[in-house]
Coordinates of C-alpha atoms in Angstrom, one line a residue:
Chain A
M12 CA 16.3 -50.0 -22.6
S13 CA 13.6 -51.1 -20.3
Q14 CA 9.9 -50.3 -19.7
T15 CA 8.8 -52.3 -22.7
G16 CA 11.5 -51.0 -25.1
K17 CA 10.7 -47.3 -24.7
G18 CA 13.6 -44.9 -25.3
R19 CA 15.2 -43.6 -22.1
V20 CA 15.0 -40.0 -21.0
L21 CA 17.8 -37.8 -19.8
L22 CA 16.8 -35.2 -17.3
S23 CA 19.3 -32.3 -17.4
V24 CA 18.3 -29.4 -15.2
T25 CA 20.3 -26.6 -13.5
G26 CA 19.1 -24.0 -11.0
Y27 CA 16.5 -26.1 -9.2
D28 CA 15.7 -29.5 -7.8
P29 CA 14.1 -31.7 -10.5
K30 CA 12.8 -34.3 -8.1
R31 CA 9.2 -34.0 -9.1
W32 CA 10.0 -34.1 -12.8
Y33 CA 12.1 -37.3 -12.2
E34 CA 9.3 -39.0 -10.3
L35 CA 6.6 -38.1 -12.8
L36 CA 8.7 -39.0 -15.9
S37 CA 9.7 -42.2 -14.2
T38 CA 6.1 -43.4 -14.0
E39 CA 6.3 -44.3 -17.7
R40 CA 9.9 -44.2 -18.8
D41 CA 13.4 -45.0 -17.6
V42 CA 14.9 -41.7 -16.6
V43 CA 18.5 -40.9 -16.2
L44 CA 19.5 -37.8 -14.1
E45 CA 22.5 -35.9 -15.4
P46 CA 25.5 -36.3 -14.8
E47 CA 24.5 -40.0 -15.2
G48 CA 23.8 -41.1 -18.7
A49 CA 26.8 -39.5 -20.5
R50 CA 27.0 -40.8 -24.0
D51 CA 24.3 -43.4 -23.2
P52 CA 23.1 -44.8 -26.6
S53 CA 19.7 -45.8 -25.1
I54 CA 18.7 -42.2 -24.4
R55 CA 16.4 -40.9 -27.1
Y56 CA 14.9 -37.9 -25.3
A57 CA 16.2 -35.1 -23.2
V58 CA 14.1 -33.0 -20.8
V59 CA 16.1 -29.8 -20.0
W60 CA 16.3 -26.5 -18.3
K61 CA 19.5 -24.6 -18.8
Q62 CA 21.4 -27.8 -19.5
K63 CA 25.2 -28.0 -19.0
P64 CA 26.9 -27.3 -22.4
N65 CA 27.8 -30.2 -24.6
V66 CA 26.0 -32.9 -22.6
L67 CA 23.3 -33.3 -25.3
S68 CA 25.7 -33.3 -28.2
A69 CA 27.5 -36.4 -26.7
L70 CA 24.3 -38.5 -26.9
P71 CA 24.5 -40.6 -30.0
N72 CA 20.8 -41.5 -30.4
L73 CA 19.1 -38.4 -29.2
R74 CA 15.8 -37.8 -31.1
A75 CA 14.3 -34.8 -29.5
V76 CA 14.8 -32.2 -26.7
F77 CA 11.9 -31.0 -24.5
S78 CA 12.1 -27.7 -22.7
V79 CA 10.4 -27.5 -19.3
G80 CA 9.5 -23.8 -19.7
A81 CA 7.7 -21.9 -22.3
G82 CA 10.8 -19.9 -23.2
V83 CA 13.6 -21.8 -25.0
D84 CA 16.4 -19.2 -25.0
H85 CA 18.1 -21.1 -22.1
L86 CA 18.6 -24.0 -24.6
F87 CA 20.4 -22.0 -27.2
A88 CA 23.0 -20.9 -24.6
D89 CA 24.6 -24.4 -25.2
P90 CA 27.0 -24.1 -28.1
G91 CA 26.8 -27.9 -28.6
L92 CA 23.0 -28.0 -28.9
P93 CA 22.5 -30.9 -31.4
D94 CA 20.4 -30.5 -34.5
V95 CA 17.3 -32.5 -33.3
P96 CA 13.7 -31.2 -32.9
I97 CA 13.1 -29.0 -29.9
V98 CA 9.7 -29.3 -28.4
R99 CA 8.2 -26.3 -26.6
V100 CA 6.0 -27.0 -23.6
V101 CA 2.4 -26.1 -24.3
A102 CA 0.1 -27.0 -21.5
E103 CA -3.4 -25.6 -20.7
N104 CA -2.2 -25.1 -17.1
L105 CA 0.7 -22.8 -18.2
T106 CA -1.6 -20.9 -20.6
Q107 CA -4.2 -20.4 -17.9
Y108 CA -1.6 -19.0 -15.4
M109 CA -0.2 -16.6 -17.9
R110 CA -3.6 -15.4 -19.2
E111 CA -4.6 -14.9 -15.6
Y112 CA -1.5 -12.8 -14.7
I113 CA -1.9 -10.6 -17.8
V114 CA -5.6 -10.0 -17.1
W115 CA -4.9 -9.3 -13.4
R116 CA -2.1 -6.8 -14.2
V117 CA -4.1 -5.0 -17.0
L118 CA -7.1 -4.7 -14.7
D119 CA -5.1 -3.5 -11.7
H120 CA -3.6 -0.7 -13.8
H121 CA -6.8 0.0 -15.6
R122 CA -8.9 0.2 -12.4
Q123 CA -6.2 2.4 -10.7
G124 CA -5.2 -0.1 -8.0
I125 CA -2.0 1.9 -7.2
Q126 CA -4.0 5.1 -6.7
Y127 CA -6.7 3.4 -4.6
R128 CA -4.1 1.8 -2.3
A129 CA -2.4 5.1 -1.8
Q130 CA -5.8 6.7 -1.1
Q131 CA -6.6 4.0 1.4
I132 CA -3.4 4.8 3.4
G133 CA -4.5 8.4 3.5
K134 CA -8.1 7.5 4.3
I135 CA -9.2 9.4 1.2
W136 CA -12.7 8.8 -0.1
D137 CA -12.4 10.0 -3.7
E138 CA -13.4 8.5 -7.0
P139 CA -11.1 9.4 -9.9
Y140 CA -12.4 9.3 -13.4
Q141 CA -12.7 5.7 -14.5
P142 CA -12.4 5.3 -18.3
P143 CA -14.4 2.4 -19.8
A144 CA -12.4 -0.5 -21.1
G145 CA -13.3 0.4 -24.6
D146 CA -11.3 3.6 -24.4
I147 CA -8.2 1.6 -23.5
S148 CA -6.0 -0.2 -26.0
V149 CA -3.9 -3.1 -24.7
G150 CA -1.0 -3.9 -27.1
I151 CA 0.5 -7.4 -26.9
M152 CA 4.0 -7.9 -28.3
G153 CA 4.2 -11.6 -29.0
M154 CA 0.9 -13.2 -30.1
G155 CA 1.8 -16.8 -29.7
H156 CA -0.3 -19.3 -27.7
L157 CA -0.1 -17.3 -24.5
G158 CA -0.6 -13.9 -26.1
R159 CA -3.7 -15.0 -28.0
A160 CA -5.2 -16.6 -24.9
A161 CA -4.8 -13.3 -23.0
A162 CA -6.2 -11.3 -25.9
G163 CA -9.3 -13.4 -25.9
V164 CA -10.2 -12.5 -22.3
L165 CA -9.3 -8.9 -22.7
L166 CA -11.6 -8.6 -25.7
N167 CA -14.3 -10.3 -23.7
L168 CA -13.8 -7.6 -21.0
G169 CA -14.3 -4.9 -23.6
F170 CA -10.7 -3.7 -24.1
S171 CA -9.4 -2.7 -27.5
V172 CA -6.5 -5.1 -28.3
N173 CA -3.6 -4.6 -30.6
G174 CA -1.1 -7.3 -31.5
W175 CA 2.5 -7.2 -32.7
T176 CA 4.3 -10.2 -34.1
R177 CA 7.6 -10.8 -36.0
T178 CA 5.7 -12.1 -39.0
E179 CA 2.1 -11.5 -40.0
R180 CA -0.3 -13.3 -37.7
P181 CA -3.9 -12.0 -37.7
M182 CA -6.4 -12.7 -34.9
E183 CA -10.1 -11.8 -35.2
G184 CA -11.0 -8.7 -33.2
V185 CA -7.4 -7.7 -32.7
S186 CA -5.7 -4.9 -34.6
C187 CA -2.5 -6.5 -35.8
W188 CA 0.9 -5.1 -36.8
H189 CA 4.1 -7.0 -37.7
G190 CA 7.8 -6.6 -38.2
R191 CA 10.0 -3.7 -37.4
D192 CA 8.1 -1.5 -39.9
G193 CA 4.8 -2.2 -38.0
L194 CA 6.2 -1.3 -34.6
P195 CA 5.7 2.5 -34.6
G196 CA 2.0 2.2 -35.6
F197 CA 1.5 -0.5 -33.0
L198 CA 3.1 1.5 -30.2
A199 CA 1.3 4.8 -31.1
A200 CA -2.0 3.0 -30.7
T201 CA -1.2 1.3 -27.4
D202 CA -1.9 2.5 -23.8
I203 CA -1.0 -0.6 -21.9
L204 CA 1.9 -2.6 -23.4
V205 CA 2.1 -6.3 -22.6
V206 CA 5.4 -8.0 -23.5
L207 CA 5.3 -11.7 -24.1
L208 CA 8.1 -12.0 -26.7
P209 CA 10.6 -14.8 -26.8
L210 CA 14.2 -13.8 -26.1
T211 CA 16.2 -14.0 -29.4
H212 CA 19.0 -12.0 -31.0
D213 CA 16.3 -9.8 -32.5
T214 CA 14.4 -9.1 -29.3
R215 CA 17.2 -8.7 -26.7
G216 CA 16.8 -5.2 -25.1
I217 CA 13.9 -4.3 -27.4
V218 CA 12.0 -2.7 -24.5
D219 CA 14.2 0.4 -24.3
Y220 CA 13.8 4.1 -23.9
R221 CA 13.2 4.6 -27.6
L222 CA 10.4 2.0 -27.7
L223 CA 8.7 3.2 -24.5
S224 CA 8.7 6.8 -25.6
Q225 CA 6.6 5.8 -28.7
L226 CA 3.6 4.5 -26.5
R227 CA 0.5 6.6 -26.4
Q228 CA 0.9 8.9 -23.4
K229 CA -2.1 11.2 -23.8
N230 CA -4.7 8.6 -23.1
A231 CA -7.7 8.0 -20.8
L232 CA -5.5 6.5 -18.1
G233 CA -3.3 9.5 -17.9
G234 CA -0.2 7.7 -19.1
A235 CA 1.3 4.6 -20.6
V236 CA 1.7 1.3 -18.8
L237 CA 4.2 -1.5 -19.3
I238 CA 3.7 -5.1 -18.3
N239 CA 6.6 -7.6 -19.0
A240 CA 5.9 -11.3 -18.4
G241 CA 8.2 -12.5 -21.2
R242 CA 11.9 -12.5 -20.4
G243 CA 13.9 -10.0 -18.3
K244 CA 16.6 -9.5 -21.0
L245 CA 14.0 -8.1 -23.3
Q246 CA 14.0 -5.0 -21.2
R247 CA 16.5 -2.3 -20.3
E248 CA 15.7 -1.5 -16.7
T249 CA 17.6 1.8 -16.6
D250 CA 15.4 2.9 -19.5
I251 CA 12.2 1.9 -17.8
L252 CA 13.2 3.9 -14.7
R253 CA 14.1 6.9 -16.8
A254 CA 10.7 6.6 -18.7
L255 CA 8.9 6.5 -15.3
D256 CA 10.8 9.5 -14.0
E257 CA 10.1 11.5 -17.1
G258 CA 6.4 10.6 -17.1
I259 CA 6.5 8.6 -20.3
L260 CA 5.4 5.6 -18.3
K261 CA 2.7 6.0 -15.6
E262 CA 3.0 2.5 -14.1
V263 CA 4.8 -0.8 -14.6
S264 CA 4.3 -4.4 -13.7
L265 CA 7.4 -6.6 -14.1
D266 CA 7.5 -10.4 -13.5
V267 CA 11.0 -10.8 -15.2
F268 CA 14.3 -8.9 -14.8
E269 CA 17.7 -8.5 -16.4
Q270 CA 19.1 -10.3 -13.4
E271 CA 17.1 -12.8 -11.3
P272 CA 16.5 -12.8 -8.4
L273 CA 16.2 -9.0 -8.7
P274 CA 19.1 -7.6 -6.8
E275 CA 18.3 -5.8 -3.5
T276 CA 20.0 -2.7 -4.8
S277 CA 17.5 -2.3 -7.8
P278 CA 15.4 0.9 -7.5
L279 CA 12.5 -1.1 -9.1
W280 CA 11.8 -2.7 -5.6
T281 CA 11.0 0.7 -4.1
H282 CA 9.5 2.7 -7.0
P283 CA 5.9 3.6 -6.0
N284 CA 4.6 3.0 -9.5
V285 CA 6.3 -0.4 -10.1
F286 CA 4.8 -3.7 -9.1
V287 CA 7.3 -6.6 -8.8
T288 CA 6.6 -10.4 -8.9
P289 CA 9.4 -13.0 -8.7
H290 CA 9.1 -14.6 -12.1
A291 CA 5.9 -16.1 -10.9
A292 CA 3.4 -15.3 -13.7
A293 CA 3.2 -18.9 -14.9
T294 CA 4.7 -21.7 -12.9
S295 CA 6.0 -24.7 -14.8
D296 CA 4.1 -27.3 -12.7
P297 CA 5.5 -30.8 -13.5
A298 CA 2.1 -32.4 -12.7
H299 CA 0.6 -30.6 -15.6
L300 CA 3.6 -30.5 -18.0
V301 CA 4.9 -34.1 -17.8
P302 CA 1.8 -35.8 -19.2
P303 CA 1.9 -34.0 -22.5
M304 CA 5.7 -34.6 -22.8
L305 CA 5.2 -38.3 -22.2
A306 CA 2.3 -38.4 -24.8
Q307 CA 4.6 -36.7 -27.4
M308 CA 7.4 -39.3 -26.8
D309 CA 4.9 -42.1 -27.2
A310 CA 3.5 -40.6 -30.4
H311 CA 7.0 -40.1 -31.8
E312 CA 7.8 -43.7 -31.2
R313 CA 4.6 -44.7 -33.0
G314 CA 6.0 -42.7 -36.0
E315 CA 3.7 -39.7 -35.5
P316 CA 5.1 -36.1 -35.9
L317 CA 6.2 -34.1 -32.9
T318 CA 4.1 -30.9 -32.3
N319 CA 4.9 -27.5 -30.8
L320 CA 8.3 -27.5 -32.4
V321 CA 10.7 -24.6 -32.0
N322 CA 11.7 -22.8 -35.1
R323 CA 15.5 -22.9 -34.8
S324 CA 16.2 -20.2 -37.4
A325 CA 13.9 -17.8 -35.6
G326 CA 15.3 -18.9 -32.2
Y327 CA 11.9 -19.6 -30.6
Chain B
M1 CA -46.2 19.4 -22.9
S2 CA -43.7 20.5 -25.5
Q3 CA -41.1 18.6 -27.7
T4 CA -43.8 17.2 -30.0
G5 CA -46.2 16.2 -27.3
K6 CA -43.8 13.9 -25.4
G7 CA -44.4 13.5 -21.7
R8 CA -42.3 15.7 -19.4
V9 CA -39.7 14.2 -17.1
L10 CA -39.1 15.1 -13.4
L11 CA -35.5 14.8 -12.3
S12 CA -35.5 14.3 -8.6
V13 CA -32.0 13.6 -7.2
T14 CA -30.4 14.2 -3.8
G15 CA -26.8 13.8 -2.8
Y16 CA -25.1 15.0 -6.0
D17 CA -25.3 17.5 -8.9
P18 CA -27.7 16.2 -11.6
K19 CA -26.4 18.7 -14.2
R20 CA -25.3 16.1 -16.8
W21 CA -28.5 14.1 -16.3
Y22 CA -30.5 17.3 -16.9
E23 CA -28.6 18.2 -20.0
L24 CA -28.7 14.8 -21.6
L25 CA -32.4 14.1 -20.8
S26 CA -33.2 17.6 -22.1
T27 CA -31.9 16.7 -25.6
E28 CA -35.1 14.8 -26.2
R29 CA -37.6 15.8 -23.5
D30 CA -38.8 18.6 -21.4
V31 CA -37.1 18.1 -18.1
V32 CA -38.2 19.7 -14.8
L33 CA -35.8 19.7 -11.9
E34 CA -37.3 19.1 -8.5
P35 CA -38.4 21.2 -6.5
E36 CA -40.0 22.6 -9.7
G37 CA -42.8 20.5 -11.1
A38 CA -44.7 19.8 -8.0
R39 CA -48.1 18.3 -8.9
D40 CA -47.4 19.0 -12.6
P41 CA -50.0 17.0 -14.6
S42 CA -47.7 17.0 -17.7
I43 CA -45.0 15.0 -16.0
R44 CA -45.2 11.3 -17.0
Y45 CA -41.8 10.1 -16.0
A46 CA -39.5 10.6 -13.0
V47 CA -35.8 9.9 -13.0
V48 CA -34.7 9.6 -9.4
W49 CA -31.9 8.9 -6.9
K50 CA -32.9 9.1 -3.3
Q51 CA -35.9 11.3 -4.1
K52 CA -37.5 13.5 -1.4
P53 CA -40.5 11.7 0.2
N54 CA -44.0 12.3 -1.2
V55 CA -42.8 14.2 -4.3
L56 CA -43.7 11.4 -6.7
S57 CA -47.0 10.6 -5.1
A58 CA -48.2 14.2 -5.8
L59 CA -47.8 13.8 -9.6
P60 CA -51.3 13.0 -11.0
N61 CA -50.1 11.5 -14.3
L62 CA -46.9 9.7 -13.4
R63 CA -46.5 6.6 -15.6
A64 CA -43.1 5.2 -14.6
V65 CA -40.1 5.8 -12.3
F66 CA -36.5 5.3 -13.5
S67 CA -33.7 4.7 -11.0
V68 CA -30.3 6.2 -12.0
G69 CA -28.4 3.4 -10.2
A70 CA -28.6 -0.4 -10.4
G71 CA -29.9 -0.7 -6.9
V72 CA -33.4 0.5 -6.1
D73 CA -33.5 0.4 -2.3
H74 CA -33.1 4.2 -2.2
L75 CA -36.5 4.4 -3.9
F76 CA -38.4 2.4 -1.3
A77 CA -37.3 4.7 1.5
D78 CA -40.1 7.0 0.2
P79 CA -43.3 6.0 2.1
G80 CA -45.3 7.7 -0.6
L81 CA -43.8 5.8 -3.5
P82 CA -46.7 5.6 -6.0
D83 CA -47.8 2.3 -7.5
V84 CA -46.3 2.8 -11.0
P85 CA -43.8 0.6 -12.8
I86 CA -40.2 1.1 -11.6
V87 CA -37.5 0.7 -14.2
R88 CA -34.1 -0.5 -13.2
V89 CA -31.1 0.9 -15.1
V90 CA -29.5 -1.8 -17.3
A91 CA -26.7 -0.5 -19.4
E92 CA -23.9 -2.3 -21.1
N93 CA -21.5 0.3 -19.6
L94 CA -22.6 -0.4 -16.0
T95 CA -22.5 -4.2 -16.5
Q96 CA -19.0 -3.9 -17.9
Y97 CA -17.7 -1.8 -15.0
M98 CA -19.1 -4.2 -12.4
R99 CA -17.9 -7.3 -14.2
E100 CA -14.4 -5.7 -14.5
Y101 CA -14.4 -4.8 -10.8
I102 CA -15.4 -8.3 -9.7
V103 CA -12.8 -10.0 -12.0
W104 CA -10.1 -7.5 -10.8
R105 CA -10.8 -8.2 -7.2
V106 CA -11.1 -12.0 -7.6
L107 CA -7.8 -12.1 -9.5
D108 CA -6.0 -9.8 -7.0
H109 CA -7.0 -12.2 -4.1
H110 CA -6.4 -15.3 -6.2
R111 CA -3.0 -14.2 -7.4
Q112 CA -2.0 -13.1 -3.9
G113 CA -1.6 -9.4 -4.6
I114 CA -1.6 -8.5 -0.9
Q115 CA 1.2 -10.9 -0.2
Y116 CA 3.3 -9.8 -3.2
R117 CA 3.0 -6.1 -2.3
A118 CA 4.2 -6.9 1.2
Q119 CA 7.1 -9.0 -0.2
Q120 CA 8.0 -6.1 -2.5
I121 CA 8.3 -3.8 0.5
G122 CA 10.6 -6.3 2.2
K123 CA 12.5 -6.9 -1.1
I124 CA 11.7 -10.6 -0.8
W125 CA 12.0 -12.8 -3.9
D126 CA 9.8 -15.7 -3.1
E127 CA 7.1 -17.5 -5.0
P128 CA 4.3 -18.8 -2.7
Y129 CA 2.3 -21.8 -4.0
Q130 CA -0.1 -20.6 -6.6
P131 CA -3.3 -22.7 -6.9
P132 CA -4.7 -23.0 -10.4
A133 CA -8.1 -21.2 -10.9
G134 CA -9.8 -24.6 -11.2
D135 CA -9.1 -25.3 -7.6
I136 CA -10.8 -22.1 -6.5
S137 CA -14.6 -21.7 -6.2
V138 CA -16.0 -18.2 -6.5
G139 CA -19.5 -18.0 -5.0
I140 CA -21.7 -15.2 -6.3
M141 CA -24.7 -14.1 -4.1
G142 CA -27.1 -12.4 -6.5
M143 CA -27.1 -13.8 -10.0
G144 CA -28.9 -11.0 -11.8
H145 CA -27.6 -9.2 -14.9
L146 CA -24.4 -8.2 -13.2
G147 CA -23.7 -11.4 -11.4
R148 CA -24.2 -13.5 -14.5
A149 CA -21.8 -11.2 -16.5
A150 CA -19.1 -11.6 -13.9
A151 CA -19.7 -15.4 -13.8
G152 CA -19.2 -15.6 -17.5
V153 CA -15.6 -14.1 -17.4
L154 CA -14.7 -16.1 -14.3
L155 CA -15.7 -19.4 -16.0
N156 CA -13.7 -18.3 -19.0
L157 CA -10.7 -17.8 -16.7
G158 CA -11.1 -21.4 -15.4
F159 CA -12.6 -20.7 -12.0
S160 CA -15.3 -22.9 -10.5
V161 CA -18.3 -20.7 -10.0
N162 CA -21.2 -21.1 -7.6
G163 CA -24.3 -19.0 -7.6
W164 CA -26.9 -18.3 -4.9
T165 CA -30.2 -16.6 -5.6
R166 CA -33.5 -15.9 -3.8
T167 CA -35.5 -18.1 -6.2
E168 CA -34.1 -20.8 -8.5
R169 CA -32.2 -19.3 -11.4
P170 CA -29.9 -21.8 -13.2
M171 CA -26.9 -20.8 -15.3
E172 CA -24.9 -23.2 -17.5
G173 CA -21.5 -24.0 -16.0
V174 CA -22.5 -22.6 -12.6
S175 CA -23.4 -24.7 -9.5
C176 CA -26.6 -23.0 -8.3
W177 CA -28.2 -22.9 -4.9
H178 CA -31.3 -20.9 -3.9
G179 CA -33.3 -19.8 -0.9
R180 CA -32.3 -19.8 2.8
D181 CA -32.2 -23.6 2.6
G182 CA -29.6 -23.5 -0.1
L183 CA -27.3 -21.1 1.7
P184 CA -25.3 -23.5 3.8
G185 CA -24.4 -25.7 0.9
F186 CA -23.5 -22.7 -1.2
L187 CA -21.2 -21.2 1.5
A188 CA -19.5 -24.5 2.3
A189 CA -18.5 -24.8 -1.3
T190 CA -17.2 -21.3 -1.7
D191 CA -13.6 -19.9 -1.3
I192 CA -14.2 -16.4 -2.6
L193 CA -17.6 -14.9 -1.8
V194 CA -18.8 -12.1 -4.1
V195 CA -21.8 -10.2 -2.8
L196 CA -24.0 -8.5 -5.5
L197 CA -27.4 -8.8 -3.7
P198 CA -30.0 -6.1 -3.8
L199 CA -30.7 -4.5 -0.4
T200 CA -34.2 -5.6 0.8
H201 CA -35.8 -6.5 4.1
D202 CA -34.6 -10.1 3.5
T203 CA -31.0 -9.2 2.8
R204 CA -30.2 -6.4 5.2
G205 CA -27.2 -7.5 7.4
I206 CA -27.1 -10.9 5.7
V207 CA -23.3 -10.8 5.5
D208 CA -22.7 -11.4 9.2
Y209 CA -20.5 -13.5 11.4
R210 CA -22.7 -16.5 11.1
L211 CA -22.7 -16.4 7.3
L212 CA -18.9 -15.7 7.0
S213 CA -18.0 -18.6 9.3
Q214 CA -19.7 -21.0 7.0
L215 CA -17.4 -20.3 4.1
R216 CA -14.8 -22.9 3.1
Q217 CA -11.7 -22.0 5.1
K218 CA -9.5 -25.0 4.4
N219 CA -8.9 -24.2 0.8
A220 CA -6.0 -23.8 -1.7
L221 CA -5.9 -20.0 -1.0
G222 CA -5.3 -20.6 2.7
G223 CA -8.5 -18.9 3.8
A224 CA -11.8 -17.5 2.6
V225 CA -12.2 -14.1 0.9
L226 CA -15.1 -11.6 0.9
I227 CA -15.8 -9.1 -1.9
N228 CA -18.9 -6.9 -1.5
A229 CA -19.9 -4.7 -4.4
G230 CA -23.6 -4.7 -3.7
R231 CA -24.8 -2.5 -0.9
G232 CA -23.1 -1.6 2.4
K233 CA -26.1 -2.3 4.5
L234 CA -25.9 -6.0 3.4
Q235 CA -22.9 -6.3 5.7
R236 CA -22.1 -6.1 9.4
E237 CA -18.6 -4.5 9.5
T238 CA -17.9 -5.5 13.1
D239 CA -18.6 -9.1 12.1
I240 CA -16.2 -8.8 9.1
L241 CA -13.5 -7.5 11.3
R242 CA -14.0 -10.2 13.8
A243 CA -13.9 -12.9 11.1
L244 CA -10.6 -11.4 9.8
D245 CA -9.1 -11.4 13.3
E246 CA -10.2 -15.0 14.0
G247 CA -8.8 -16.2 10.6
I248 CA -12.2 -17.1 9.3
L249 CA -11.6 -14.6 6.5
K250 CA -8.2 -14.3 4.9
E251 CA -8.8 -11.1 2.9
V252 CA -11.6 -8.7 2.0
S253 CA -12.4 -6.2 -0.8
L254 CA -15.2 -3.7 0.0
D255 CA -16.6 -1.1 -2.4
V256 CA -19.6 -0.4 -0.2
F257 CA -20.1 0.4 3.5
E258 CA -22.7 0.7 6.2
Q259 CA -22.0 4.4 6.3
E260 CA -20.7 6.2 3.2
P261 CA -18.2 7.9 3.0
L262 CA -16.5 5.3 5.2
P263 CA -15.8 7.2 8.5
E264 CA -12.1 8.0 9.2
T265 CA -12.5 6.1 12.5
S266 CA -13.3 2.8 10.7
P267 CA -10.6 0.1 11.3
L268 CA -11.3 -1.1 7.8
W269 CA -9.2 1.7 6.4
T270 CA -6.0 0.5 8.1
H271 CA -6.5 -3.3 8.2
P272 CA -3.7 -4.9 6.2
N273 CA -5.9 -7.5 4.6
V274 CA -8.8 -5.2 3.6
F275 CA -8.9 -3.3 0.3
V276 CA -11.2 -0.3 0.2
T277 CA -12.7 1.5 -2.8
P278 CA -15.1 4.5 -2.4
H279 CA -18.3 3.0 -4.0
A280 CA -16.6 3.1 -7.3
A281 CA -17.1 -0.4 -8.7
A282 CA -19.6 0.7 -11.3
T283 CA -20.2 4.4 -12.0
S284 CA -23.6 5.6 -13.2
D285 CA -22.3 7.5 -16.2
P286 CA -25.2 9.6 -17.6
A287 CA -23.8 9.5 -21.1
H288 CA -24.3 5.8 -21.1
L289 CA -27.5 5.5 -19.0
V290 CA -29.7 8.3 -20.4
P291 CA -30.0 6.9 -23.9
P292 CA -31.7 3.6 -22.8
M293 CA -34.0 5.6 -20.5
L294 CA -35.1 7.9 -23.3
A295 CA -35.6 4.9 -25.5
Q296 CA -37.8 3.2 -22.9
M297 CA -39.9 6.4 -22.6
D298 CA -40.4 6.5 -26.3
A299 CA -41.3 2.8 -26.5
H300 CA -43.8 3.3 -23.6
E301 CA -45.5 6.1 -25.5
R302 CA -45.7 3.9 -28.6
G303 CA -47.6 1.5 -26.4
E304 CA -44.8 -1.0 -26.0
P305 CA -44.1 -2.6 -22.6
L306 CA -41.4 -1.3 -20.3
T307 CA -38.5 -3.7 -19.6
N308 CA -36.1 -4.3 -16.7
L309 CA -38.9 -3.7 -14.2
V310 CA -38.5 -3.9 -10.5
N311 CA -40.4 -6.6 -8.7
R312 CA -42.1 -4.6 -6.0
S313 CA -43.1 -7.5 -3.8
A314 CA -39.5 -8.8 -3.8
G315 CA -38.2 -5.2 -3.3
Y316 CA -35.7 -5.3 -6.2

């Protein structure tokens, strides 16, 4: 151990270059980049994204794992994930990006951006009926930190907001449903569905044809809208395309996909009523995410409790 | 006079069918549709949109004029406009639509909607740098009721907000400039310019090449953005196109135009970095605007002061 006796940090990331994370974590702690550090007893913390299996379980003194993204499903893919606290990243920066993306996509569908862009191509000067926000219900599946932040701005803009959560979780001004029993009521009252759920055994594939066909289709927008900024594997893309073709869905915005990058062969790329972004709703910017991680490590070493912990039995 | 002695209302509208206005005003008052009612001494109020010249001046007992739109420049085109109070329409509905339009367009430019739509056409999976909202300054010219409402939501989303007004008009959280002397400082600190000014002698053509070239071009968005939801005659469209071609402007959203409907020959229709809507930012919906008009007429007859009056010397 160096840096005045602070526990070392293992950085275990696959899929992208962790250079900035390494630099920023190194400003305050000794950082070891995997595959270095195997079985190192001085490592107390691991900062991970899709870590290689069984690397963490081999560390004898690991005290906590930090995920570099808001979702933690990537962590549970490791069969040797040790039984230590898992800290979810919560940063104002990440919340702001996600809230912004949700409000942007809701407004673009609500204000008929797809229709206006098509009219512009045809040089058509025509004003379709514009419902007021109060006549539109935005339903958010997953009312955690990010969902609640988006709900706040949508309420402020005058939308009706519905929320659906696994267990009861009320929010002022929001009509709330919970559990599988609450799902039909939530969907039947929702015009624009926003999916922000974590990916767990319970939620995998939840956005399927059966769910989509329960959304309110006879509404002031002329159809239901889907926005998914959660995880790609929450959705069944063939079902989304079928719902679009059958008129169950009017328009869709997707930031996440069953397979990423979205394959060139996917019909989602070219569908006129689908808007695609490349998993860009909320970027994990290390400059904003590393400081709260370092602060949590310091607090932990002072004997204070870790915060924003993942509920392992729920899987998120 | 009928309807329990209430003053009659002249409805004087050109350019569209005032049927719904007539029906809704008639629920509480005797309404006369121009060209009926000429010189009628029982008419106390006029509800107008681009009224024919010298109709109002011939009414011997006119007490107040109500504009059916937020802008009142159409009224002043009448050389015989009598010297009675002019009431501007202020309705929560109108404010909400305009606030929504502004936030929608700011977010679409900020979140790089034009680039993402182009990438989708090319099936390109690529995430350009996304600046946080706090690194972007939205500058609002015209901080009246509508501008302040938009500023509130933009602040809530984390943007820096600048305001420019004719006379000093501070707002908490907003960096404010005023007058011609304040314009250079305001423009130099603005990345996304939102124009919500009234059209007056002072503001006609204000959005010209000289003004646009003072916007902050070296910014986190990679260029300055213009959004005009005020009046078309505030802008010089040849100057906007020149600023786009020279890279002074990155992107533009226009809801209003020098000539409306926008002529088919206008290059704005086909410019890849211009988004066109047909003067649809905030619809004057009679169902929402008539009740506050009727309430003001009632209050006036009870001897209470009229509110939301136009400042005639300022022209708005």
